[in-house]
mmCIF file of C-alpha atoms in Angstrom:
data_model
loop_
_atom_site.group_PDB
_atom_site.id
_atom_site.type_symbol
_atom_site.label_atom_id
_atom_site.label_comp_id
_atom_site.label_asym_id
_atom_site.label_seq_id
_atom_site.Cartn_x
_atom_site.Cartn_y
_atom_site.Cartn_z
ATOM 1 C CA VAL A 1 -24.585 -50.394 11.415
ATOM 2 C CA GLY A 2 -23.095 -52.065 8.358
ATOM 3 C CA ALA A 3 -25.847 -54.689 8.331
ATOM 4 C CA LEU A 4 -28.584 -52.061 8.562
ATOM 5 C CA ILE A 5 -27.057 -50.055 5.720
ATOM 6 C CA LEU A 6 -26.907 -53.166 3.518
ATOM 7 C CA ILE A 7 -30.519 -54.098 4.325
ATOM 8 C CA ALA A 8 -31.633 -50.559 3.506
ATOM 9 C CA ALA A 9 -29.764 -50.798 0.208
ATOM 10 C CA VAL A 10 -31.466 -54.117 -0.630
ATOM 11 C CA ILE A 11 -34.929 -52.747 0.129
ATOM 12 C CA GLY A 12 -34.195 -49.547 -1.793
ATOM 13 C CA THR A 13 -32.959 -51.501 -4.807
ATOM 14 C CA SER A 14 -36.049 -53.754 -4.708
ATOM 15 C CA TRP A 15 -38.375 -50.746 -4.584
ATOM 16 C CA TRP A 16 -36.533 -48.943 -7.406
ATOM 17 C CA ALA A 17 -36.660 -52.106 -9.601
ATOM 18 C CA PHE A 18 -40.400 -52.481 -8.984
ATOM 19 C CA VAL A 19 -41.285 -48.821 -9.632
ATOM 20 C CA SER A 20 -38.897 -48.084 -12.481
ATOM 21 C CA GLN A 21 -38.353 -51.423 -14.240
ATOM 22 C CA HIS A 22 -41.522 -53.309 -13.240
ATOM 23 C CA LEU A 23 -39.387 -56.096 -11.768
ATOM 24 C CA LEU A 24 -40.361 -57.836 -8.559
ATOM 25 C CA LEU A 25 -37.198 -58.582 -6.589
ATOM 26 C CA ASP A 26 -38.023 -60.055 -3.190
ATOM 27 C CA PRO A 27 -35.824 -58.278 -0.551
ATOM 28 C CA LEU A 28 -36.661 -60.770 2.204
ATOM 29 C CA LEU A 29 -34.059 -63.485 1.511
ATOM 30 C CA PRO A 30 -31.068 -61.095 1.060
ATOM 31 C CA SER A 31 -32.091 -59.180 4.194
ATOM 32 C CA VAL A 32 -32.278 -62.370 6.260
ATOM 33 C CA ALA A 33 -28.895 -63.478 4.904
ATOM 34 C CA ILE A 34 -27.346 -60.154 5.921
ATOM 35 C CA LEU A 35 -28.847 -60.390 9.414
ATOM 36 C CA VAL A 36 -27.542 -63.955 9.856
ATOM 37 C CA ALA A 37 -24.074 -62.960 8.660
ATOM 38 C CA GLY A 38 -24.052 -59.929 10.970
ATOM 39 C CA ALA A 39 -25.247 -61.958 13.924
ATOM 40 C CA ALA A 40 -22.489 -64.507 13.316
ATOM 41 C CA ALA A 41 -19.741 -61.906 12.816
ATOM 42 C CA THR A 42 -20.585 -59.659 15.768
ATOM 43 C CA PRO A 43 -19.613 -62.132 18.551
ATOM 44 C CA VAL A 44 -16.356 -62.900 16.746
ATOM 45 C CA LEU A 45 -15.519 -59.197 16.518
ATOM 46 C CA LEU A 46 -16.441 -58.635 20.155
ATOM 47 C CA LEU A 47 -14.282 -61.565 21.269
ATOM 48 C CA TRP A 48 -11.367 -60.300 19.196
ATOM 49 C CA THR A 49 -11.706 -56.798 20.669
ATOM 50 C CA ASP A 50 -12.039 -58.173 24.199
ATOM 51 C CA ARG A 51 -8.981 -60.356 23.663
ATOM 52 C CA GLU A 52 -6.969 -57.315 22.580
ATOM 53 C CA LYS A 53 -8.114 -55.332 25.629
ATOM 54 C CA ARG A 54 -7.362 -58.244 27.964
ATOM 55 C CA PHE A 55 -3.868 -58.504 26.479
ATOM 56 C CA ILE A 56 -3.245 -54.793 27.068
ATOM 57 C CA ARG A 57 -4.598 -54.921 30.629
ATOM 58 C CA SER A 58 -2.465 -57.982 31.377
ATOM 59 C CA ALA A 59 0.672 -56.542 29.780
ATOM 60 C CA PHE A 60 0.474 -53.065 31.326
ATOM 61 C CA GLY A 61 -1.657 -53.536 34.436
ATOM 62 C CA ARG A 62 1.332 -54.001 36.732
ATOM 63 C CA TYR A 63 3.239 -50.871 35.814
ATOM 64 C CA LEU A 64 0.569 -48.377 34.727
ATOM 65 C CA SER A 65 -2.192 -46.769 36.755
ATOM 66 C CA PRO A 66 -5.719 -48.173 36.183
ATOM 67 C CA ASP A 67 -6.771 -44.922 34.480
ATOM 68 C CA LEU A 68 -3.922 -45.144 31.981
ATOM 69 C CA VAL A 69 -4.581 -48.838 31.353
ATOM 70 C CA GLY A 70 -8.222 -47.971 30.647
ATOM 71 C CA ARG A 71 -7.179 -45.275 28.182
ATOM 72 C CA LEU A 72 -4.794 -47.677 26.484
ATOM 73 C CA ALA A 73 -7.396 -50.448 26.267
ATOM 74 C CA SER A 74 -9.900 -48.021 24.747
ATOM 75 C CA ASN A 75 -7.368 -46.865 22.169
ATOM 76 C CA PRO A 76 -4.937 -49.718 21.363
ATOM 77 C CA ASN A 77 -3.596 -47.751 18.400
ATOM 78 C CA ALA A 78 -1.809 -45.512 20.902
ATOM 79 C CA LEU A 79 0.483 -48.444 21.667
ATOM 80 C CA THR A 80 3.411 -49.114 19.374
ATOM 81 C CA LEU A 81 5.138 -52.368 20.236
ATOM 82 C CA GLY A 82 8.757 -53.064 19.402
ATOM 83 C CA GLY A 83 10.208 -49.654 20.194
ATOM 84 C CA GLU A 84 9.600 -46.007 19.315
ATOM 85 C CA LEU A 85 11.387 -42.742 19.982
ATOM 86 C CA ARG A 86 9.716 -40.660 22.676
ATOM 87 C CA GLU A 87 10.638 -37.806 24.965
ATOM 88 C CA LEU A 88 10.507 -39.204 28.486
ATOM 89 C CA THR A 89 11.032 -37.874 31.965
ATOM 90 C CA ILE A 90 12.958 -40.624 33.753
ATOM 91 C CA MET A 91 13.304 -41.240 37.482
ATOM 92 C CA PHE A 92 15.881 -43.320 39.313
ATOM 93 C CA SER A 93 15.561 -43.692 43.086
ATOM 94 C CA ASP A 94 17.711 -45.566 45.553
ATOM 95 C CA ILE A 95 17.695 -46.135 49.318
ATOM 96 C CA ARG A 96 20.832 -44.700 50.901
ATOM 97 C CA ASP A 97 23.159 -47.053 52.858
ATOM 98 C CA PHE A 98 20.991 -50.026 51.948
ATOM 99 C CA THR A 99 23.910 -52.434 52.333
ATOM 100 C CA SER A 100 24.449 -51.333 55.930
ATOM 101 C CA ILE A 101 20.726 -51.647 56.624
ATOM 102 C CA SER A 102 20.669 -55.143 55.108
ATOM 103 C CA GLU A 103 23.457 -56.372 57.390
ATOM 104 C CA LYS A 104 21.357 -55.655 60.474
ATOM 105 C CA LEU A 105 18.187 -57.404 59.279
ATOM 106 C CA THR A 106 17.155 -60.984 58.638
ATOM 107 C CA PRO A 107 15.985 -61.836 55.095
ATOM 108 C CA ASP A 108 12.348 -61.781 56.246
ATOM 109 C CA GLU A 109 12.767 -58.410 57.960
ATOM 110 C CA LEU A 110 14.504 -57.012 54.882
ATOM 111 C CA THR A 111 11.703 -58.276 52.644
ATOM 112 C CA LYS A 112 9.086 -56.601 54.831
ATOM 113 C CA LEU A 113 11.072 -53.359 54.849
ATOM 114 C CA LEU A 114 11.261 -53.322 51.056
ATOM 115 C CA ASN A 115 7.578 -54.146 50.676
ATOM 116 C CA ASP A 116 6.636 -51.421 53.160
ATOM 117 C CA PHE A 117 8.660 -48.929 51.128
ATOM 118 C CA LEU A 118 7.971 -50.059 47.559
ATOM 119 C CA THR A 119 4.200 -50.524 47.862
ATOM 120 C CA PRO A 120 3.229 -46.956 48.902
ATOM 121 C CA SER A 121 5.961 -45.533 46.649
ATOM 122 C CA THR A 122 4.496 -47.379 43.671
ATOM 123 C CA ASP A 123 1.009 -46.138 44.547
ATOM 124 C CA VAL A 124 2.280 -42.556 44.538
ATOM 125 C CA LEU A 125 4.040 -42.953 41.197
ATOM 126 C CA LEU A 126 1.052 -44.587 39.525
ATOM 127 C CA LYS A 127 -1.233 -41.790 40.733
ATOM 128 C CA ALA A 128 1.267 -39.345 39.230
ATOM 129 C CA GLU A 129 0.762 -41.137 35.858
ATOM 130 C CA ALA A 130 4.196 -42.740 35.831
ATOM 131 C CA THR A 131 5.078 -46.026 34.168
ATOM 132 C CA ILE A 132 6.977 -48.365 36.482
ATOM 133 C CA ASP A 133 9.923 -49.669 34.490
ATOM 134 C CA LYS A 134 11.535 -52.007 37.002
ATOM 135 C CA TYR A 135 12.639 -52.608 40.587
ATOM 136 C CA ILE A 136 16.355 -53.185 41.085
ATOM 137 C CA GLY A 137 16.613 -54.387 44.663
ATOM 138 C CA ASP A 138 15.766 -51.270 46.657
ATOM 139 C CA ALA A 139 15.792 -49.026 43.580
ATOM 140 C CA ILE A 140 12.820 -47.907 41.480
ATOM 141 C CA VAL A 141 13.076 -46.941 37.818
ATOM 142 C CA ALA A 142 10.051 -45.168 36.332
ATOM 143 C CA PHE A 143 9.280 -42.820 33.480
ATOM 144 C CA TRP A 144 6.572 -40.502 32.208
ATOM 145 C CA ASN A 145 5.111 -40.011 28.691
ATOM 146 C CA ALA A 146 5.027 -43.622 27.472
ATOM 147 C CA PRO A 147 3.228 -45.679 26.337
ATOM 148 C CA LEU A 148 0.655 -42.856 26.333
ATOM 149 C CA ASP A 149 1.197 -39.127 25.937
ATOM 150 C CA ILE A 150 1.250 -37.405 29.334
ATOM 151 C CA ASP A 151 0.668 -33.668 29.211
ATOM 152 C CA ASP A 152 3.191 -31.626 31.200
ATOM 153 C CA HIS A 153 5.135 -34.783 32.078
ATOM 154 C CA ARG A 154 8.167 -32.907 33.457
ATOM 155 C CA ARG A 155 6.076 -31.104 36.048
ATOM 156 C CA LYS A 156 4.035 -34.201 36.921
ATOM 157 C CA ALA A 157 7.237 -36.148 37.464
ATOM 158 C CA CYS A 158 8.559 -33.470 39.837
ATOM 159 C CA LEU A 159 5.300 -33.365 41.779
ATOM 160 C CA GLY A 160 5.294 -37.165 41.969
ATOM 161 C CA VAL A 161 8.804 -37.128 43.414
ATOM 162 C CA LEU A 162 7.815 -34.524 46.017
ATOM 163 C CA GLN A 163 4.869 -36.704 47.009
ATOM 164 C CA LEU A 164 7.250 -39.657 47.190
ATOM 165 C CA GLN A 165 9.333 -37.786 49.753
ATOM 166 C CA GLU A 166 6.237 -37.091 51.861
ATOM 167 C CA THR A 167 5.359 -40.798 51.733
ATOM 168 C CA LEU A 168 8.870 -41.697 52.889
ATOM 169 C CA ALA A 169 8.633 -39.220 55.778
ATOM 170 C CA LYS A 170 5.333 -40.790 56.865
ATOM 171 C CA LEU A 171 6.851 -44.281 56.648
ATOM 172 C CA ASN A 172 9.752 -43.169 58.844
ATOM 173 C CA ARG A 173 7.350 -41.714 61.408
ATOM 174 C CA ASP A 174 5.249 -44.880 61.458
ATOM 175 C CA THR A 175 8.170 -47.320 61.681
ATOM 176 C CA GLY A 176 10.672 -45.278 63.674
ATOM 177 C CA ARG A 177 13.284 -45.804 60.966
ATOM 178 C CA GLU A 178 15.411 -43.189 59.247
ATOM 179 C CA LEU A 179 15.329 -44.310 55.640
ATOM 180 C CA ARG A 180 16.815 -41.825 53.196
ATOM 181 C CA VAL A 181 16.281 -41.968 49.440
ATOM 182 C CA GLY A 182 18.218 -40.313 46.629
ATOM 183 C CA ILE A 183 16.215 -39.447 43.509
ATOM 184 C CA GLY A 184 17.392 -38.279 40.090
ATOM 185 C CA LEU A 185 15.214 -36.943 37.265
ATOM 186 C CA ASN A 186 16.150 -36.293 33.655
ATOM 187 C CA THR A 187 14.182 -35.570 30.490
ATOM 188 C CA GLY A 188 15.215 -36.605 26.995
ATOM 189 C CA VAL A 189 14.506 -38.752 23.965
ATOM 190 C CA CYS A 190 14.665 -42.529 24.477
ATOM 191 C CA ASN A 191 13.718 -45.631 22.562
ATOM 192 C CA VAL A 192 10.833 -47.166 24.490
ATOM 193 C CA GLY A 193 9.129 -50.489 23.812
ATOM 194 C CA ASN A 194 9.388 -54.224 24.434
ATOM 195 C CA PHE A 195 13.020 -55.242 24.955
ATOM 196 C CA GLY A 196 14.642 -58.488 25.985
ATOM 197 C CA SER A 197 14.785 -61.881 24.353
ATOM 198 C CA VAL A 198 12.373 -64.177 22.544
ATOM 199 C CA GLN A 199 11.848 -66.088 25.803
ATOM 200 C CA ARG A 200 11.386 -63.090 28.098
ATOM 201 C CA PHE A 201 10.914 -59.377 27.504
ATOM 202 C CA SER A 202 9.564 -56.313 29.269
ATOM 203 C CA TYR A 203 8.368 -52.823 28.417
ATOM 204 C CA SER A 204 11.295 -50.511 29.072
ATOM 205 C CA ALA A 205 13.349 -47.629 27.675
ATOM 206 C CA ILE A 206 16.953 -47.303 26.568
ATOM 207 C CA GLY A 207 19.116 -44.369 25.580
ATOM 208 C CA ASP A 208 21.610 -41.798 26.815
ATOM 209 C CA SER A 209 18.878 -39.936 28.693
ATOM 210 C CA MET A 210 18.256 -43.045 30.824
ATOM 211 C CA ASN A 211 21.972 -43.286 31.607
ATOM 212 C CA LEU A 212 22.107 -39.620 32.595
ATOM 213 C CA ALA A 213 19.140 -40.033 34.952
ATOM 214 C CA SER A 214 21.012 -42.870 36.667
ATOM 215 C CA ARG A 215 24.145 -40.711 36.992
ATOM 216 C CA VAL A 216 22.110 -37.844 38.442
ATOM 217 C CA GLU A 217 20.641 -40.128 41.109
ATOM 218 C CA SER A 218 24.169 -41.190 42.100
ATOM 219 C CA LEU A 219 25.243 -37.550 42.365
ATOM 220 C CA THR A 220 22.682 -36.931 45.122
ATOM 221 C CA LYS A 221 25.137 -38.710 47.436
ATOM 222 C CA GLN A 222 28.017 -36.430 46.473
ATOM 223 C CA TYR A 223 25.978 -33.233 46.785
ATOM 224 C CA LYS A 224 24.109 -34.393 49.917
ATOM 225 C CA VAL A 225 20.667 -33.471 48.598
ATOM 226 C CA PRO A 226 17.719 -35.871 48.319
ATOM 227 C CA VAL A 227 16.484 -34.881 44.828
ATOM 228 C CA LEU A 228 18.438 -33.649 41.825
ATOM 229 C CA ILE A 229 16.869 -32.824 38.463
ATOM 230 C CA THR A 230 18.610 -31.832 35.247
ATOM 231 C CA GLU A 231 18.107 -28.567 33.410
ATOM 232 C CA HIS A 232 16.062 -30.487 30.810
ATOM 233 C CA THR A 233 13.497 -31.457 33.454
ATOM 234 C CA GLN A 234 13.595 -28.146 35.313
ATOM 235 C CA ALA A 235 12.721 -26.296 32.089
ATOM 236 C CA GLY A 236 9.238 -27.811 32.269
ATOM 237 C CA ALA A 237 8.727 -27.137 35.985
ATOM 238 C CA THR A 238 9.974 -23.595 36.474
ATOM 239 C CA ASP A 239 7.117 -22.704 38.824
ATOM 240 C CA LEU A 240 8.275 -25.268 41.388
ATOM 241 C CA ALA A 241 10.826 -24.511 44.097
ATOM 242 C CA SER A 242 14.291 -25.404 42.819
ATOM 243 C CA VAL A 243 17.785 -23.906 42.819
ATOM 244 C CA GLU A 244 20.769 -24.647 40.619
ATOM 245 C CA VAL A 245 23.315 -26.813 42.403
ATOM 246 C CA ASP A 246 26.163 -27.082 39.899
ATOM 247 C CA ARG A 247 27.158 -27.689 36.309
ATOM 248 C CA VAL A 248 28.589 -31.191 36.021
ATOM 249 C CA ARG A 249 30.276 -33.319 33.407
ATOM 250 C CA VAL A 250 29.361 -36.868 34.398
ATOM 251 C CA ILE A 251 31.393 -39.964 33.580
ATOM 252 C CA GLY A 252 30.900 -41.119 30.019
ATOM 253 C CA ARG A 253 29.522 -37.793 28.692
ATOM 254 C CA THR A 254 31.355 -34.863 27.144
ATOM 255 C CA GLN A 255 28.581 -32.285 27.444
ATOM 256 C CA PRO A 256 28.052 -30.742 30.904
ATOM 257 C CA VAL A 257 24.585 -30.548 32.416
ATOM 258 C CA ALA A 258 23.158 -28.139 34.966
ATOM 259 C CA LEU A 259 21.708 -29.807 38.053
ATOM 260 C CA PHE A 260 18.955 -28.365 40.245
ATOM 261 C CA ALA A 261 17.821 -29.331 43.738
ATOM 262 C CA LEU A 262 14.053 -29.824 43.834
ATOM 263 C CA LEU A 263 12.815 -28.419 47.149
ATOM 264 C CA GLY A 264 9.064 -27.939 46.991
ATOM 265 C CA ASP A 265 5.901 -27.232 45.051
ATOM 266 C CA ALA A 266 4.660 -23.988 43.497
ATOM 267 C CA THR A 267 3.147 -22.803 46.783
ATOM 268 C CA PHE A 268 6.471 -23.125 48.607
ATOM 269 C CA ALA A 269 8.224 -21.424 45.674
ATOM 270 C CA GLN A 270 6.177 -18.255 46.304
ATOM 271 C CA THR A 271 7.007 -17.968 50.002
ATOM 272 C CA ALA A 272 9.217 -15.120 51.195
ATOM 273 C CA GLU A 273 11.532 -17.603 52.910
ATOM 274 C CA PHE A 274 12.299 -19.481 49.701
ATOM 275 C CA GLN A 275 12.658 -16.324 47.634
ATOM 276 C CA ALA A 276 15.212 -14.932 50.102
ATOM 277 C CA PHE A 277 17.098 -18.222 50.126
ATOM 278 C CA ARG A 278 17.206 -18.443 46.325
ATOM 279 C CA VAL A 279 18.647 -14.937 46.035
ATOM 280 C CA ALA A 280 21.357 -15.748 48.611
ATOM 281 C CA HIS A 281 22.136 -19.066 46.905
ATOM 282 C CA ASP A 282 22.403 -17.537 43.428
ATOM 283 C CA ARG A 283 24.783 -14.866 44.743
ATOM 284 C CA PHE A 284 26.982 -17.561 46.259
ATOM 285 C CA LEU A 285 27.001 -19.637 43.067
ATOM 286 C CA LEU A 286 28.000 -16.605 40.993
ATOM 287 C CA ALA A 287 30.906 -15.782 43.326
ATOM 288 C CA TYR A 288 32.047 -19.424 43.247
ATOM 289 C CA ARG A 289 32.125 -19.513 39.448
ATOM 290 C CA GLU A 290 34.001 -16.229 39.341
ATOM 291 C CA GLN A 291 36.567 -17.781 41.745
ATOM 292 C CA ALA A 292 35.975 -15.051 44.329
ATOM 293 C CA LEU A 293 36.807 -17.610 46.995
ATOM 294 C CA GLN A 294 36.690 -15.479 50.134
ATOM 295 C CA MET A 295 33.428 -13.827 49.085
ATOM 296 C CA ALA A 296 31.970 -17.202 48.084
ATOM 297 C CA GLY A 297 32.770 -18.608 51.532
ATOM 298 C CA GLY A 298 30.859 -15.837 53.276
ATOM 299 C CA LEU A 299 27.930 -16.037 50.866
ATOM 300 C CA ALA A 300 27.765 -19.817 51.312
ATOM 301 C CA ALA A 301 27.422 -19.377 55.072
ATOM 302 C CA ALA A 302 24.670 -16.793 54.549
ATOM 303 C CA ALA A 303 22.809 -19.075 52.118
ATOM 304 C CA LYS A 304 23.141 -22.052 54.461
ATOM 305 C CA ALA A 305 21.517 -20.070 57.263
ATOM 306 C CA LEU A 306 18.451 -19.503 55.051
ATOM 307 C CA ALA A 307 18.389 -22.911 53.362
ATOM 308 C CA PRO A 308 15.803 -25.659 53.905
ATOM 309 C CA VAL A 309 17.186 -28.481 56.036
ATOM 310 C CA SER A 310 17.272 -30.895 53.109
ATOM 311 C CA ILE A 311 19.909 -28.869 51.255
ATOM 312 C CA THR A 312 22.190 -27.639 54.061
ATOM 313 C CA GLY A 313 24.662 -30.480 53.429
ATOM 314 C CA LEU A 314 25.388 -28.994 49.996
ATOM 315 C CA TYR A 315 27.259 -26.086 51.576
ATOM 316 C CA ASP A 316 29.557 -28.460 53.448
ATOM 317 C CA VAL A 317 30.467 -29.953 50.062
ATOM 318 C CA TYR A 318 31.206 -26.512 48.674
ATOM 319 C CA ALA A 319 33.214 -25.541 51.763
ATOM 320 C CA SER A 320 35.561 -28.459 51.073
ATOM 321 C CA ARG A 321 35.711 -27.558 47.394
ATOM 322 C CA LEU A 322 36.540 -23.900 48.130
ATOM 323 C CA GLU A 323 39.337 -24.998 50.457
ATOM 324 C CA ALA A 324 40.765 -27.203 47.698
ATOM 325 C CA MET A 325 40.546 -24.314 45.215
ATOM 326 C CA ARG A 326 42.563 -22.123 47.574
ATOM 327 C CA ILE A 327 45.337 -24.717 47.475
ATOM 328 C CA VAL A 328 45.170 -25.503 43.751
ATOM 329 C CA SER A 329 43.483 -22.863 41.592
ATOM 330 C CA PRO A 330 41.468 -24.227 38.642
ATOM 331 C CA GLY A 331 42.907 -21.463 36.439
ATOM 332 C CA GLU A 332 41.504 -18.457 34.613
ATOM 333 C CA ASP A 333 40.132 -20.565 31.747
ATOM 334 C CA TRP A 334 37.981 -22.670 34.107
ATOM 335 C CA ASP A 335 34.413 -22.835 32.804
ATOM 336 C CA GLY A 336 32.762 -23.496 36.173
ATOM 337 C CA VAL A 337 32.016 -27.134 35.313
ATOM 338 C CA PHE A 338 32.692 -29.798 37.932
ATOM 339 C CA ILE A 339 33.989 -33.095 36.552
ATOM 340 C CA ALA A 340 32.456 -36.073 38.365
ATOM 341 C CA ARG A 341 35.044 -38.800 38.931
ATOM 342 C CA GLN A 342 32.648 -41.367 40.335
ATOM 343 C CA LYS A 343 29.442 -42.947 39.087
#
């Protein structure tokens, strides 16, 4: 386009000089020179652009979906290397009792087990537009909304996690195993970019929100639920089926956070069964926070009878906690926040 504009300008100038000034300026030589220069520059520009796209595909092809890599290659300006502040939805997942499982398997069998789990799980996350941060043994760390903007990333993360649970259930049916996975989700601002050393670095995220997501994943063991999400994530996925589990002050943080159990998609959230369960659960949680211990015990039993199987273990946790509160009262000034003593 630039070459054609310049050639048009040369011809126009030549014509104007001939008509207005009676000067004969031959436009042929300048036009040929422009064409030669354009022909020489175009391959260089194409190679440079292709090199940039190949770099992006190589750098991000292993932890972004092909669609997102294509978007990034088409618009390299969307990528800021070296770190930038972004709101992310972060996921930590971990196989429960993995140490016990490892003791019963040979290294080859353990490798196959991990590959059988991680491969379909990664496929699910990539289709949900997640960025795979890293694998830590049996754990997966992923996040949404970087390096590209992901619309409605909180909700997409929740739906991706629900699909991850369905994939795990299918794997258990196919292999005859009983693998259980704990998953924690949190949303917050992180610094995301290339981190590491001069010799080796990777695209990752750091910040308090990452640490909280890790703590939330660990709390799934204490609350005996497979998926916990923070209030910051739940605020962007209110149409999905979730109930508040507790308000917790995790180790290393002074501010408490409300945790929710993610139980299903928007369709399940509209069912009469879930609506009845949520009402019963909310009544129990209110009685517990008001320290109406006897009433809370009865309401917990009623909620447990209506609860999905995946969350019934929560009420055993609360039964033990109510018993402890009968022995040692938390006091009238108790704010209803549970203080986690373990990571």
